[in-house]
PDB file of C-alpha atoms in Angstrom:
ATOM      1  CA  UNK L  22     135.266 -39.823  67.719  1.00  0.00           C
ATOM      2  CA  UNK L  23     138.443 -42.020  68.600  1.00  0.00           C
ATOM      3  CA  UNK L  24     141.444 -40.855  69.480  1.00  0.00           C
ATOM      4  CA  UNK L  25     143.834 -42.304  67.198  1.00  0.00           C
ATOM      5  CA  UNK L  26     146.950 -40.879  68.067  1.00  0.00           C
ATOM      6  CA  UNK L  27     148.612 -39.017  71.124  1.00  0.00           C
ATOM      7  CA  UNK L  28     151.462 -37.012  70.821  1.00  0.00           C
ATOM      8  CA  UNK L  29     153.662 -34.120  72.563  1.00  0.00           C
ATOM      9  CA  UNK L  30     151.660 -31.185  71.093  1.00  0.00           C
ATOM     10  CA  UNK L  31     148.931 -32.677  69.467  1.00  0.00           C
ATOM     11  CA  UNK L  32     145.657 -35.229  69.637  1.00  0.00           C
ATOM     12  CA  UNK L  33     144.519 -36.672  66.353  1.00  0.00           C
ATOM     13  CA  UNK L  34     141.201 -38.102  66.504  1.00  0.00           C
ATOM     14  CA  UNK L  35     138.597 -39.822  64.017  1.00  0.00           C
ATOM     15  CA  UNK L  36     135.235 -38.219  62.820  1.00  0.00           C
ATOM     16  CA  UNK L  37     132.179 -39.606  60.897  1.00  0.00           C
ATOM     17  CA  UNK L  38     133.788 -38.725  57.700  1.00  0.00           C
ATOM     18  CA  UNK L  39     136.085 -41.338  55.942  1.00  0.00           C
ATOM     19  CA  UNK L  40     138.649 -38.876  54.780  1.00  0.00           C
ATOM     20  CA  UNK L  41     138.640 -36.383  57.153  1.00  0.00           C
ATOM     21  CA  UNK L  42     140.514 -36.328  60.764  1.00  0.00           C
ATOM     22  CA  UNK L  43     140.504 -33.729  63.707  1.00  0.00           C
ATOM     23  CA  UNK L  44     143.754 -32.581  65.525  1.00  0.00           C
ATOM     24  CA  UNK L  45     143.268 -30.892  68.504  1.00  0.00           C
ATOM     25  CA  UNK L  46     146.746 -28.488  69.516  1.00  0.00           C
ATOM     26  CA  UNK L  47     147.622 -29.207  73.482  1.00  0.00           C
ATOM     27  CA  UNK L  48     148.945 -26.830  76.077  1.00  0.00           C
ATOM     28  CA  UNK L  49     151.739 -29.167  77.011  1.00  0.00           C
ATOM     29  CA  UNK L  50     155.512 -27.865  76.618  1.00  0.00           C
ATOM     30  CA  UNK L  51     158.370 -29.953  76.371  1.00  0.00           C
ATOM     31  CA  UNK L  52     162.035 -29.610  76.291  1.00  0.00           C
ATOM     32  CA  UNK L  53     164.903 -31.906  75.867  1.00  0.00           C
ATOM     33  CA  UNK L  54     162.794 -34.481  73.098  1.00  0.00           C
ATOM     34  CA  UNK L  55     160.118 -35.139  76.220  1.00  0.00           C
ATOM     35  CA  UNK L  56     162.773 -34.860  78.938  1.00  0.00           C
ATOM     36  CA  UNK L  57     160.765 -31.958  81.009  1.00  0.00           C
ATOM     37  CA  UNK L  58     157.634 -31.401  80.552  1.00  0.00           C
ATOM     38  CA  UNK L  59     154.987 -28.475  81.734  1.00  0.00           C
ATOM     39  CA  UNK L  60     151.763 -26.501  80.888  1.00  0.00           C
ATOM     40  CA  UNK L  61     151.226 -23.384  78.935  1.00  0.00           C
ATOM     41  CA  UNK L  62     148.082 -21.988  79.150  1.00  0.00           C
ATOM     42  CA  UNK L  63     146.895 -20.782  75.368  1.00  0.00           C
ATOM     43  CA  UNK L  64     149.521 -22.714  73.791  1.00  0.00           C
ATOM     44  CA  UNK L  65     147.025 -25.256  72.083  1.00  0.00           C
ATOM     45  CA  UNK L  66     145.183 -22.010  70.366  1.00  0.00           C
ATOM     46  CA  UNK L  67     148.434 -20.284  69.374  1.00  0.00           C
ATOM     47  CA  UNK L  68     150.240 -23.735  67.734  1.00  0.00           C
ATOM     48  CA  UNK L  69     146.395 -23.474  66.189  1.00  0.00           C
ATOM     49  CA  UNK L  70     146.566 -20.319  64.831  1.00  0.00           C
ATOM     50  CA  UNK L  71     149.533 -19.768  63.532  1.00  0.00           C
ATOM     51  CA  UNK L  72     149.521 -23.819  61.678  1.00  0.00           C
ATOM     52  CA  UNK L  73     146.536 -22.263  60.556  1.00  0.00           C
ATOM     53  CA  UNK L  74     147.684 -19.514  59.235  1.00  0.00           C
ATOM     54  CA  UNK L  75     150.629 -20.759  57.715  1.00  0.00           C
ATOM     55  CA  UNK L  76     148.610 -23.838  55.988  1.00  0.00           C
ATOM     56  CA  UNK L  77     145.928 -21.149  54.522  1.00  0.00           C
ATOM     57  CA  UNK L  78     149.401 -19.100  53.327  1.00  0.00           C
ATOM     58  CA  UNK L  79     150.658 -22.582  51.263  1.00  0.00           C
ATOM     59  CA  UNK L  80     147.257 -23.648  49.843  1.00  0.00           C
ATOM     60  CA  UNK L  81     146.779 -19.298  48.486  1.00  0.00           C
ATOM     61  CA  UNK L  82     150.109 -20.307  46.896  1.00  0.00           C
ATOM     62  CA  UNK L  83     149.530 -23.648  44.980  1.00  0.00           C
ATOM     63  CA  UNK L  84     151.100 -25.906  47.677  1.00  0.00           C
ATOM     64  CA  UNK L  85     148.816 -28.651  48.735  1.00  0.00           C
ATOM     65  CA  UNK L  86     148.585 -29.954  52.213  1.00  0.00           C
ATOM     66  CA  UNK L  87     146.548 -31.963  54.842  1.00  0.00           C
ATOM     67  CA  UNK L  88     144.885 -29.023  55.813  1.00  0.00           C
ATOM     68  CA  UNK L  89     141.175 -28.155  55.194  1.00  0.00           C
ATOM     69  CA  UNK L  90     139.872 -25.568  58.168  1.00  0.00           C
ATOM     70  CA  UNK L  91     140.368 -24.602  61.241  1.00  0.00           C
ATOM     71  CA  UNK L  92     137.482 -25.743  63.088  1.00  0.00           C
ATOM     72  CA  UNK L  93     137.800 -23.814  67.074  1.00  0.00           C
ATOM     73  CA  UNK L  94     140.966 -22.246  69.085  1.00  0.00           C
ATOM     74  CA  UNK L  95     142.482 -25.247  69.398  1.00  0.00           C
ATOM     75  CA  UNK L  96     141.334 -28.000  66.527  1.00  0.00           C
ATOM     76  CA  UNK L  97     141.303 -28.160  62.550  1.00  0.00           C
ATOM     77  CA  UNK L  98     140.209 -30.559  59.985  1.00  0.00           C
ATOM     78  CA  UNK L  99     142.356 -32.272  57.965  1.00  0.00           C
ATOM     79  CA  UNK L 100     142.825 -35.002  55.557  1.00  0.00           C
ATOM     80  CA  UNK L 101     144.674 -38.443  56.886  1.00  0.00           C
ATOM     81  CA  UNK L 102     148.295 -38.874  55.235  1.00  0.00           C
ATOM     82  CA  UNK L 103     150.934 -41.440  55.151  1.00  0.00           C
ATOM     83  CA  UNK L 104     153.293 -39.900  58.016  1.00  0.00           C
ATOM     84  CA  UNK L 105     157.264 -39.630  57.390  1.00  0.00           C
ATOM     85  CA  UNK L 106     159.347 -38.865  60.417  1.00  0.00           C
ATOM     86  CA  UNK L 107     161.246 -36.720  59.028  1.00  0.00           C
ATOM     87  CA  UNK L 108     161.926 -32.760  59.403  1.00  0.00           C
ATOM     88  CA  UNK L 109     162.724 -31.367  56.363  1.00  0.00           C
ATOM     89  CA  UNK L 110     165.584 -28.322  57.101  1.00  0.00           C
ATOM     90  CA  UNK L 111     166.033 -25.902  53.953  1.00  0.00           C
ATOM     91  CA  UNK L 112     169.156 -23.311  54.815  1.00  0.00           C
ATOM     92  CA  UNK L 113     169.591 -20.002  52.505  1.00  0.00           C
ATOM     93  CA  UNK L 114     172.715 -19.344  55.169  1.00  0.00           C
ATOM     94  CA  UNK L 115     174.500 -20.622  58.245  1.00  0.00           C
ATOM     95  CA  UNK L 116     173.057 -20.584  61.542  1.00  0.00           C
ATOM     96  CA  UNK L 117     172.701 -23.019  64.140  1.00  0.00           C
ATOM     97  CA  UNK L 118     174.006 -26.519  64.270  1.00  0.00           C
ATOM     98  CA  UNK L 119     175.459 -26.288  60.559  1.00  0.00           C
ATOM     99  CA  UNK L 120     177.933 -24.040  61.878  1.00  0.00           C
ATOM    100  CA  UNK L 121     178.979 -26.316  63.793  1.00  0.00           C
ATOM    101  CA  UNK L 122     178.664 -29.553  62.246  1.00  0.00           C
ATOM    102  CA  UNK L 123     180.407 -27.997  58.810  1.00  0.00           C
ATOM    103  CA  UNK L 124     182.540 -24.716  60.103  1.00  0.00           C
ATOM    104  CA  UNK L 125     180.235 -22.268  57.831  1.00  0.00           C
ATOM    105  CA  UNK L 126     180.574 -18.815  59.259  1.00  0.00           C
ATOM    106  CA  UNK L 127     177.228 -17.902  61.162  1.00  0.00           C
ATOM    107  CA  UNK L 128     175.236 -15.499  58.477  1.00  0.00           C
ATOM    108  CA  UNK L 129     177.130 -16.966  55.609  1.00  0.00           C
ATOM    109  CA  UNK L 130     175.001 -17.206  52.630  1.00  0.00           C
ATOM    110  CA  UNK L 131     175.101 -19.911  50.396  1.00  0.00           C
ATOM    111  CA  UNK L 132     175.222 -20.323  46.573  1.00  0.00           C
ATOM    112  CA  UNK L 133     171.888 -22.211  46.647  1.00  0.00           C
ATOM    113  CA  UNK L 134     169.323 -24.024  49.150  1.00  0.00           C
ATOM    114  CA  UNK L 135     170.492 -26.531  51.205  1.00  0.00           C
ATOM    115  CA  UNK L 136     167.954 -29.106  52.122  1.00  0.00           C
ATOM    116  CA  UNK L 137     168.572 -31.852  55.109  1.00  0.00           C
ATOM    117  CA  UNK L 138     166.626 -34.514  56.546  1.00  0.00           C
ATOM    118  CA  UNK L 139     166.756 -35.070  60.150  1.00  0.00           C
ATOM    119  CA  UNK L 140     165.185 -38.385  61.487  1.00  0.00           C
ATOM    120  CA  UNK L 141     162.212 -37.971  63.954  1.00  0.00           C
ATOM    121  CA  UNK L 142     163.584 -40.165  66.662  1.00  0.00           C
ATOM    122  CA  UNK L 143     163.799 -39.093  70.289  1.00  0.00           C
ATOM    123  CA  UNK L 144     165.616 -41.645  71.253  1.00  0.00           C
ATOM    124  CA  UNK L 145     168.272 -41.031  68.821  1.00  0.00           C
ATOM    125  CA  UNK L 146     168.386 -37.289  68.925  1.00  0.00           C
ATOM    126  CA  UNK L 147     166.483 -36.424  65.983  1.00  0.00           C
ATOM    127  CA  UNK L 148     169.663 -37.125  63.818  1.00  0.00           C
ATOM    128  CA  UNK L 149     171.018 -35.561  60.204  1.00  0.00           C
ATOM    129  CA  UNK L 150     170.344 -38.672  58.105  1.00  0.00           C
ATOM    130  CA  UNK L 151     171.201 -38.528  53.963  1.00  0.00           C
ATOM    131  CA  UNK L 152     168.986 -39.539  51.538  1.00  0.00           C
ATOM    132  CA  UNK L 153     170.595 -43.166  51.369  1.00  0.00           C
ATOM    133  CA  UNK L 154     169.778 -43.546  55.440  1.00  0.00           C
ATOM    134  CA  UNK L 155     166.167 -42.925  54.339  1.00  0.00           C
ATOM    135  CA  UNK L 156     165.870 -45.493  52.175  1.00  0.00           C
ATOM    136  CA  UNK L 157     167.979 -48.054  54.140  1.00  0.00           C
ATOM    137  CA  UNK L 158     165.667 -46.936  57.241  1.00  0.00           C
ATOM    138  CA  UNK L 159     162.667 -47.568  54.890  1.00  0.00           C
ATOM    139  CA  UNK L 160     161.361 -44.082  55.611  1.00  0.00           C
ATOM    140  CA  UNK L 161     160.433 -43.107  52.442  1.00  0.00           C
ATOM    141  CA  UNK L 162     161.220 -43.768  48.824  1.00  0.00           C
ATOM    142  CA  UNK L 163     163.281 -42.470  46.033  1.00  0.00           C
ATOM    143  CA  UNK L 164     159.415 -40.559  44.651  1.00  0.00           C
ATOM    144  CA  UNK L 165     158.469 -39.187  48.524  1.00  0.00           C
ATOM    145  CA  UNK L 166     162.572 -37.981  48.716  1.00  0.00           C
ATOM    146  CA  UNK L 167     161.869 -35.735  45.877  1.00  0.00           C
ATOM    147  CA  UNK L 168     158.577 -34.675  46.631  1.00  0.00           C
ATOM    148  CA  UNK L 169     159.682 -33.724  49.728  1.00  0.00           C
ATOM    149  CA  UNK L 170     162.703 -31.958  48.115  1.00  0.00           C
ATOM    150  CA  UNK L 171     160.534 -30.072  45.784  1.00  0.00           C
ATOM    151  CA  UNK L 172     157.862 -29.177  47.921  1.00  0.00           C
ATOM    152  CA  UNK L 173     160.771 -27.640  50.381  1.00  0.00           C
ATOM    153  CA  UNK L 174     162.332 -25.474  47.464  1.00  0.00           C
ATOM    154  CA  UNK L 175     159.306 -24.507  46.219  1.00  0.00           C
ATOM    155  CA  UNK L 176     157.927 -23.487  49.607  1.00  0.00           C
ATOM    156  CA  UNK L 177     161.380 -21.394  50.224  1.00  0.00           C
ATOM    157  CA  UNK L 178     161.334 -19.916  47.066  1.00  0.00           C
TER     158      UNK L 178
END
């Protein structure tokens, strides 16, 4: 096995089958996008558990993902994908930094979901981006925008 990728919470390494990967969940902590970092002993199996967990919940519920198993405490199998760094944000009502980006009361419900992209960028803050910064950024296209978009609603619904 290779490790082919290294990142705050997570290892992501190669196995003997073409289509299948292993991520392995860390015990590392970090605050402030990488700023301080620490150890938490048990983390790696929680992050595990609960992914798990949450990945079984989707796929019992007709939404397709990476996932396949959970393999140990701390590692599952899943299938490679094309990775977009973005966080997809759906809001039913105000709380955090909408309220104070926008003014929304905090608990204020809206009409209908709200969905926002934020860029994956810790250099840059993980900003708000719209979906014409995504394609300018060449983060995704006008199909993965509303795939992403539909898989959000459908998941919040």
């Amino acid at each position: 096995m290779t490790l082919l990728y290294e990142g705050k919470a997570k290892r992501i390494f190669s196995t003997n089958q073409e289509n299948e990967l292993r991520v392995e969940y860390k015990d590392e902590v970090t605050a402030g996008n990488g700023a301080k970092k620490d150890t938490m002993a048990g983390k790696g199996r929680l992050n595990n558990q609960i992914t798990s967990i949450i990945f079984k919940y989707l796929q019992e519920n007709g939404i397709e993902s990476h996932f396949i198993k959970q393999l140990s405490e701390t590692e599952q199998l899943v299938k490679p994908v094309k990775i977009i760094p973005l966080e997809v944000v759906v809001r039913n009502i105000a709380s955090g930094s909408i309220t104070k980006r926008l003014g929304f009361e905090n608990g204020e419900v809206f009409r209908e979901p709200l969905v926002e992209f934020f860029y994956k960028n810790d250099a840059l803050n993980d900003p708000l981006i719209t979906d014409d910064h995504v394609k300018l950024l060449n983060i995704a296209s006008d199909e993965d925008i509303e795939i992403l978009k539909s898989k959000a609603l459908k998941i919040n619904n």
